[in-house]
């Protein structure tokens, strides 16, 4: 864990502009922030507005999953445990699975749904399940874990990424979380590569196109709210090199995906 904190922190203060690095995909917006990090050394290969505050949107769910994986490793939760759906969870706005209050969902399915569908009702239910019935208490746990991981500018207020003006992060912090997920939970990390999930006989397709567009992409998460713009965290393993990228604040999902693809094409080869 110390390696994750120290390595990314040591290189987070430098970086060039995207115009210096790759052919422009589209004009960058005032919300734009991005980082590419060598996941082995922690060296920042590219950075733009890396420590400026941004809204995480559904990248938040990576921390929700981090705490769920931790609970599983500690024996407090098993994959077959049932997560109850409260009235509060069922009332969350889309994207959602549409579960009703009083229903439940197995932990294993909940993980897949959080990754693929980015379901807000399941995120809230997971928060209440791990937070003693309180999503606010779980958000405090999320922020405390963020500090333990060296995510010094991140504050969580909910488990889903639904809009909250006080829920903020940075590209650097999201890269740090992405690397921590890979290092701490290699046995669960494969969940992030799933492109679809089947629930009650219904197959739900994901929308993380980076998994198809980028050679060697093996997972992580998309996010969007009107306030955040289109966000993406991507991990790539190719040719013995391991890189994590974060792009935030793009105008469309297509621009976000193309930006990430171009960044990875330019910088994976620079990793050790």
Coordinates of C-alpha atoms in Angstrom, one line a residue:
X1 CA 0.0 0.0 0.0
X2 CA 2.9 2.4 0.8
X3 CA 4.2 1.8 -2.7
X4 CA 0.9 2.9 -4.2
X5 CA 0.8 6.1 -2.1
X6 CA 4.4 7.1 -2.5
X7 CA 4.9 6.3 -6.2
X8 CA 2.0 8.2 -7.6
X9 CA 2.5 11.1 -5.2
X10 CA 6.1 11.4 -6.2
X11 CA 5.2 12.0 -9.9
X12 CA 1.9 13.8 -9.6
X13 CA 3.2 17.4 -9.9
X14 CA 4.6 17.3 -13.4
X15 CA 3.3 16.6 -16.9
X16 CA 2.8 18.1 -20.3
X17 CA -0.2 19.3 -22.3
X18 CA -2.1 16.9 -24.5
X19 CA -1.1 18.9 -27.6
X20 CA 2.5 18.2 -26.8
X21 CA 1.9 14.5 -26.6
X22 CA -0.7 13.2 -29.1
X23 CA -2.7 14.4 -32.0
X24 CA -5.8 16.2 -30.7
X25 CA -9.0 14.1 -30.6
X26 CA -11.2 17.1 -29.8
X27 CA -10.7 20.4 -28.0
X28 CA -10.4 19.9 -24.3
X29 CA -13.0 21.4 -22.0
X30 CA -12.6 23.3 -18.7
X31 CA -13.5 20.1 -16.9
X32 CA -10.8 18.1 -18.6
X33 CA -8.3 16.3 -16.4
X34 CA -6.2 13.2 -17.3
X35 CA -3.3 11.1 -16.1
X36 CA -1.4 8.0 -17.4
X37 CA 0.7 6.2 -14.8
X38 CA 3.1 3.3 -15.1
X39 CA 1.4 0.9 -12.7
X40 CA 4.7 -0.9 -11.9
X41 CA 6.8 2.1 -11.0
X42 CA 4.2 4.7 -10.2
X43 CA 5.8 7.1 -12.7
X44 CA 3.4 9.6 -14.3
X45 CA 3.8 9.3 -18.1
X46 CA 1.3 12.0 -18.9
X47 CA -0.7 14.5 -16.9
X48 CA -3.1 17.4 -17.4
X49 CA -4.9 19.1 -14.5
X50 CA -4.0 16.0 -12.4
X51 CA -4.7 17.5 -9.0
X52 CA -7.6 19.8 -9.9
X53 CA -10.9 18.9 -8.1
X54 CA -13.4 17.0 -10.3
X55 CA -16.6 15.1 -9.7
X56 CA -16.0 11.3 -9.8
X57 CA -19.5 10.3 -11.0
X58 CA -19.6 6.5 -11.2
X59 CA -15.8 6.1 -10.8
X60 CA -17.0 6.3 -7.2
X61 CA -18.1 2.7 -7.4
X62 CA -14.5 1.6 -7.6
X63 CA -14.2 2.6 -3.9
X64 CA -17.5 0.9 -3.1
X65 CA -16.1 -2.2 -4.6
X66 CA -12.7 -1.8 -2.9
X67 CA -14.5 -1.9 0.5
X68 CA -16.6 -4.8 -0.6
X69 CA -13.5 -6.8 -1.7
X70 CA -11.8 -5.9 1.6
X71 CA -14.8 -7.2 3.5
X72 CA -14.7 -10.4 1.5
X73 CA -10.9 -10.9 2.1
X74 CA -11.5 -10.4 5.8
X75 CA -14.2 -13.0 5.9
X76 CA -16.9 -10.6 6.9
X77 CA -18.7 -11.2 3.6
X78 CA -18.9 -14.1 1.1
X79 CA -19.8 -14.1 -2.5
X80 CA -23.0 -16.0 -1.8
X81 CA -24.3 -13.6 0.9
X82 CA -27.5 -11.7 0.1
X83 CA -27.6 -7.9 0.0
X84 CA -31.0 -6.6 1.0
X85 CA -32.7 -3.9 -1.0
X86 CA -34.1 -1.1 1.2
X87 CA -36.8 1.4 0.2
X88 CA -34.1 4.0 0.1
X89 CA -31.9 1.9 -2.3
X90 CA -34.8 1.0 -4.5
X91 CA -35.6 4.7 -4.9
X92 CA -32.2 5.7 -6.3
X93 CA -32.4 7.2 -9.8
X94 CA -31.0 5.5 -12.9
X95 CA -28.8 3.9 -13.9
X96 CA -30.3 1.2 -11.8
X97 CA -31.2 -2.5 -11.9
X98 CA -34.8 -1.8 -10.8
X99 CA -34.9 -4.0 -7.7
X100 CA -37.8 -3.6 -5.4
X101 CA -37.7 -2.9 -1.6
X102 CA -37.6 -6.2 0.2
X103 CA -35.7 -8.0 -2.6
X104 CA -32.1 -9.1 -2.3
X105 CA -29.1 -9.7 -4.6
X106 CA -26.1 -12.0 -4.1
X107 CA -22.8 -10.3 -3.5
X108 CA -21.3 -12.0 -6.6
X109 CA -24.1 -10.6 -8.8
X110 CA -24.0 -7.2 -7.1
X111 CA -20.3 -6.9 -8.0
X112 CA -21.0 -7.7 -11.7
X113 CA -23.9 -5.3 -11.8
X114 CA -21.9 -2.5 -10.3
X115 CA -19.1 -3.0 -12.9
X116 CA -21.3 -3.6 -16.0
X117 CA -24.6 -1.7 -15.3
X118 CA -23.2 0.8 -12.8
X119 CA -26.5 0.4 -10.9
X120 CA -27.1 3.1 -8.3
X121 CA -29.7 1.1 -6.4
X122 CA -27.2 -1.8 -5.9
X123 CA -24.5 0.7 -4.9
X124 CA -26.7 2.2 -2.2
X125 CA -27.8 -1.3 -1.0
X126 CA -24.1 -2.4 -0.8
X127 CA -23.3 0.8 1.2
X128 CA -26.1 0.0 3.6
X129 CA -25.0 -3.6 3.8
X130 CA -21.5 -2.7 4.8
X131 CA -22.2 0.5 6.6
X132 CA -24.6 -0.8 9.3
X133 CA -27.7 0.4 7.4
X134 CA -26.3 3.9 6.7
X135 CA -25.0 5.0 3.3
X136 CA -23.7 8.2 5.1
X137 CA -21.7 6.1 7.5
X138 CA -20.3 4.0 4.5
X139 CA -19.3 7.2 2.8
X140 CA -17.3 8.2 5.8
X141 CA -15.6 4.7 5.6
X142 CA -14.9 5.4 1.9
X143 CA -13.3 8.7 2.6
X144 CA -11.2 7.2 5.4
X145 CA -10.0 4.5 3.0
X146 CA -9.2 7.1 0.5
X147 CA -6.9 8.8 3.0
X148 CA -5.3 5.5 3.8
X149 CA -4.5 5.0 0.1
X150 CA -3.0 8.5 -0.2
X151 CA -6.0 10.0 -2.0
X152 CA -5.6 13.3 -0.2
X153 CA -8.1 15.4 -2.2
X154 CA -11.0 12.9 -2.4
X155 CA -14.2 13.2 -0.4
X156 CA -17.1 10.7 -0.8
X157 CA -20.7 11.4 0.2
X158 CA -22.4 8.4 -1.4
X159 CA -21.5 5.0 -2.8
X160 CA -22.8 5.5 -6.3
X161 CA -21.4 8.8 -7.6
X162 CA -24.8 10.4 -7.9
X163 CA -24.5 14.3 -7.9
X164 CA -23.3 15.8 -4.6
X165 CA -21.4 19.1 -4.7
X166 CA -19.1 17.9 -1.8
X167 CA -18.2 14.6 -3.5
X168 CA -14.9 15.4 -5.3
X169 CA -11.7 13.8 -6.4
X170 CA -8.8 14.2 -8.8
X171 CA -7.3 12.3 -11.7
X172 CA -4.3 11.5 -9.6
X173 CA -6.5 10.1 -6.8
X174 CA -8.5 8.0 -9.2
X175 CA -5.3 6.6 -10.7
X176 CA -4.1 5.7 -7.2
X177 CA -7.3 3.9 -6.5
X178 CA -7.1 2.0 -9.8
X179 CA -3.6 0.8 -9.0
X180 CA -4.6 -0.1 -5.5
X181 CA -7.5 -2.3 -6.7
X182 CA -5.1 -4.2 -9.0
X183 CA -2.4 -4.6 -6.4
X184 CA -4.6 -5.4 -3.4
X185 CA -7.2 -7.6 -5.1
X186 CA -5.7 -9.5 -8.1
X187 CA -8.1 -12.3 -7.2
X188 CA -11.1 -10.1 -7.7
X189 CA -9.8 -7.8 -10.4
X190 CA -11.1 -9.9 -13.2
X191 CA -14.6 -8.6 -12.4
X192 CA -13.6 -5.3 -14.0
X193 CA -13.2 -6.9 -17.4
X194 CA -16.8 -8.1 -17.6
X195 CA -18.7 -6.7 -20.6
X196 CA -22.1 -8.1 -19.6
X197 CA -24.0 -9.6 -16.7
X198 CA -27.1 -11.8 -16.6
X199 CA -29.7 -11.2 -13.9
X200 CA -32.9 -13.2 -13.6
X201 CA -32.5 -14.4 -17.2
X202 CA -31.9 -10.9 -18.6
X203 CA -28.5 -10.2 -20.1
X204 CA -27.3 -6.6 -19.6
X205 CA -24.5 -5.3 -21.9
X206 CA -22.0 -2.9 -20.5
X207 CA -20.9 0.4 -22.1
X208 CA -17.1 0.4 -21.4
X209 CA -16.0 0.5 -25.0
X210 CA -12.4 1.0 -24.0
X211 CA -12.3 -2.8 -23.3
X212 CA -12.9 -3.3 -27.1
X213 CA -11.0 -0.3 -28.4
X214 CA -7.7 -0.6 -26.6
X215 CA -5.4 -3.6 -27.1
X216 CA -4.6 -5.1 -23.7
X217 CA -7.3 -3.2 -21.8
X218 CA -8.4 -5.4 -18.9
X219 CA -10.9 -3.3 -16.9
X220 CA -12.0 -0.6 -14.6
X221 CA -14.9 1.9 -14.9
X222 CA -16.8 4.5 -16.7
X223 CA -18.8 7.4 -15.2
X224 CA -21.0 10.3 -16.2
X225 CA -23.1 13.0 -14.7
X226 CA -24.0 16.4 -16.2
X227 CA -21.7 18.1 -13.7
X228 CA -18.7 15.7 -14.1
X229 CA -18.8 15.1 -17.9
X230 CA -17.7 11.7 -19.2
X231 CA -15.1 10.0 -17.1
X232 CA -13.1 6.8 -17.6
X233 CA -10.5 4.8 -15.7
X234 CA -8.7 2.2 -17.8
X235 CA -6.0 -0.5 -17.1
X236 CA -3.9 -1.9 -19.8
X237 CA -1.5 -4.8 -19.7
X238 CA 0.5 -5.3 -23.0
X239 CA 3.9 -6.6 -23.9
X240 CA 4.9 -6.9 -20.2
X241 CA 4.0 -3.2 -19.5
X242 CA 1.2 -2.2 -17.1
X243 CA -0.4 1.2 -17.3
X244 CA -3.4 2.9 -15.7
X245 CA -5.1 5.9 -17.3
X246 CA -7.8 8.3 -16.1
X247 CA -9.7 10.7 -18.3
X248 CA -12.3 13.1 -16.8
X249 CA -14.6 15.8 -18.0
X250 CA -15.1 15.0 -21.7
X251 CA -18.1 16.2 -23.6
X252 CA -19.2 12.8 -25.0
X253 CA -18.5 9.2 -24.3
X254 CA -17.0 8.8 -27.8
X255 CA -14.5 11.6 -27.2
X256 CA -13.6 10.1 -23.8
X257 CA -13.0 6.7 -25.3
X258 CA -11.0 8.0 -28.2
X259 CA -8.9 10.2 -25.9
X260 CA -8.1 7.2 -23.7
X261 CA -7.3 5.1 -26.7
X262 CA -4.9 7.8 -28.0
X263 CA -3.3 8.3 -24.7
X264 CA -2.7 4.5 -24.2
X265 CA -1.3 4.2 -27.8
X266 CA 1.1 7.0 -27.0
X267 CA 2.2 6.1 -23.5
X268 CA 2.0 2.3 -22.9
X269 CA 5.3 2.0 -24.9
X270 CA 6.9 4.5 -22.5
X271 CA 6.3 2.3 -19.4
X272 CA 9.0 0.1 -18.0

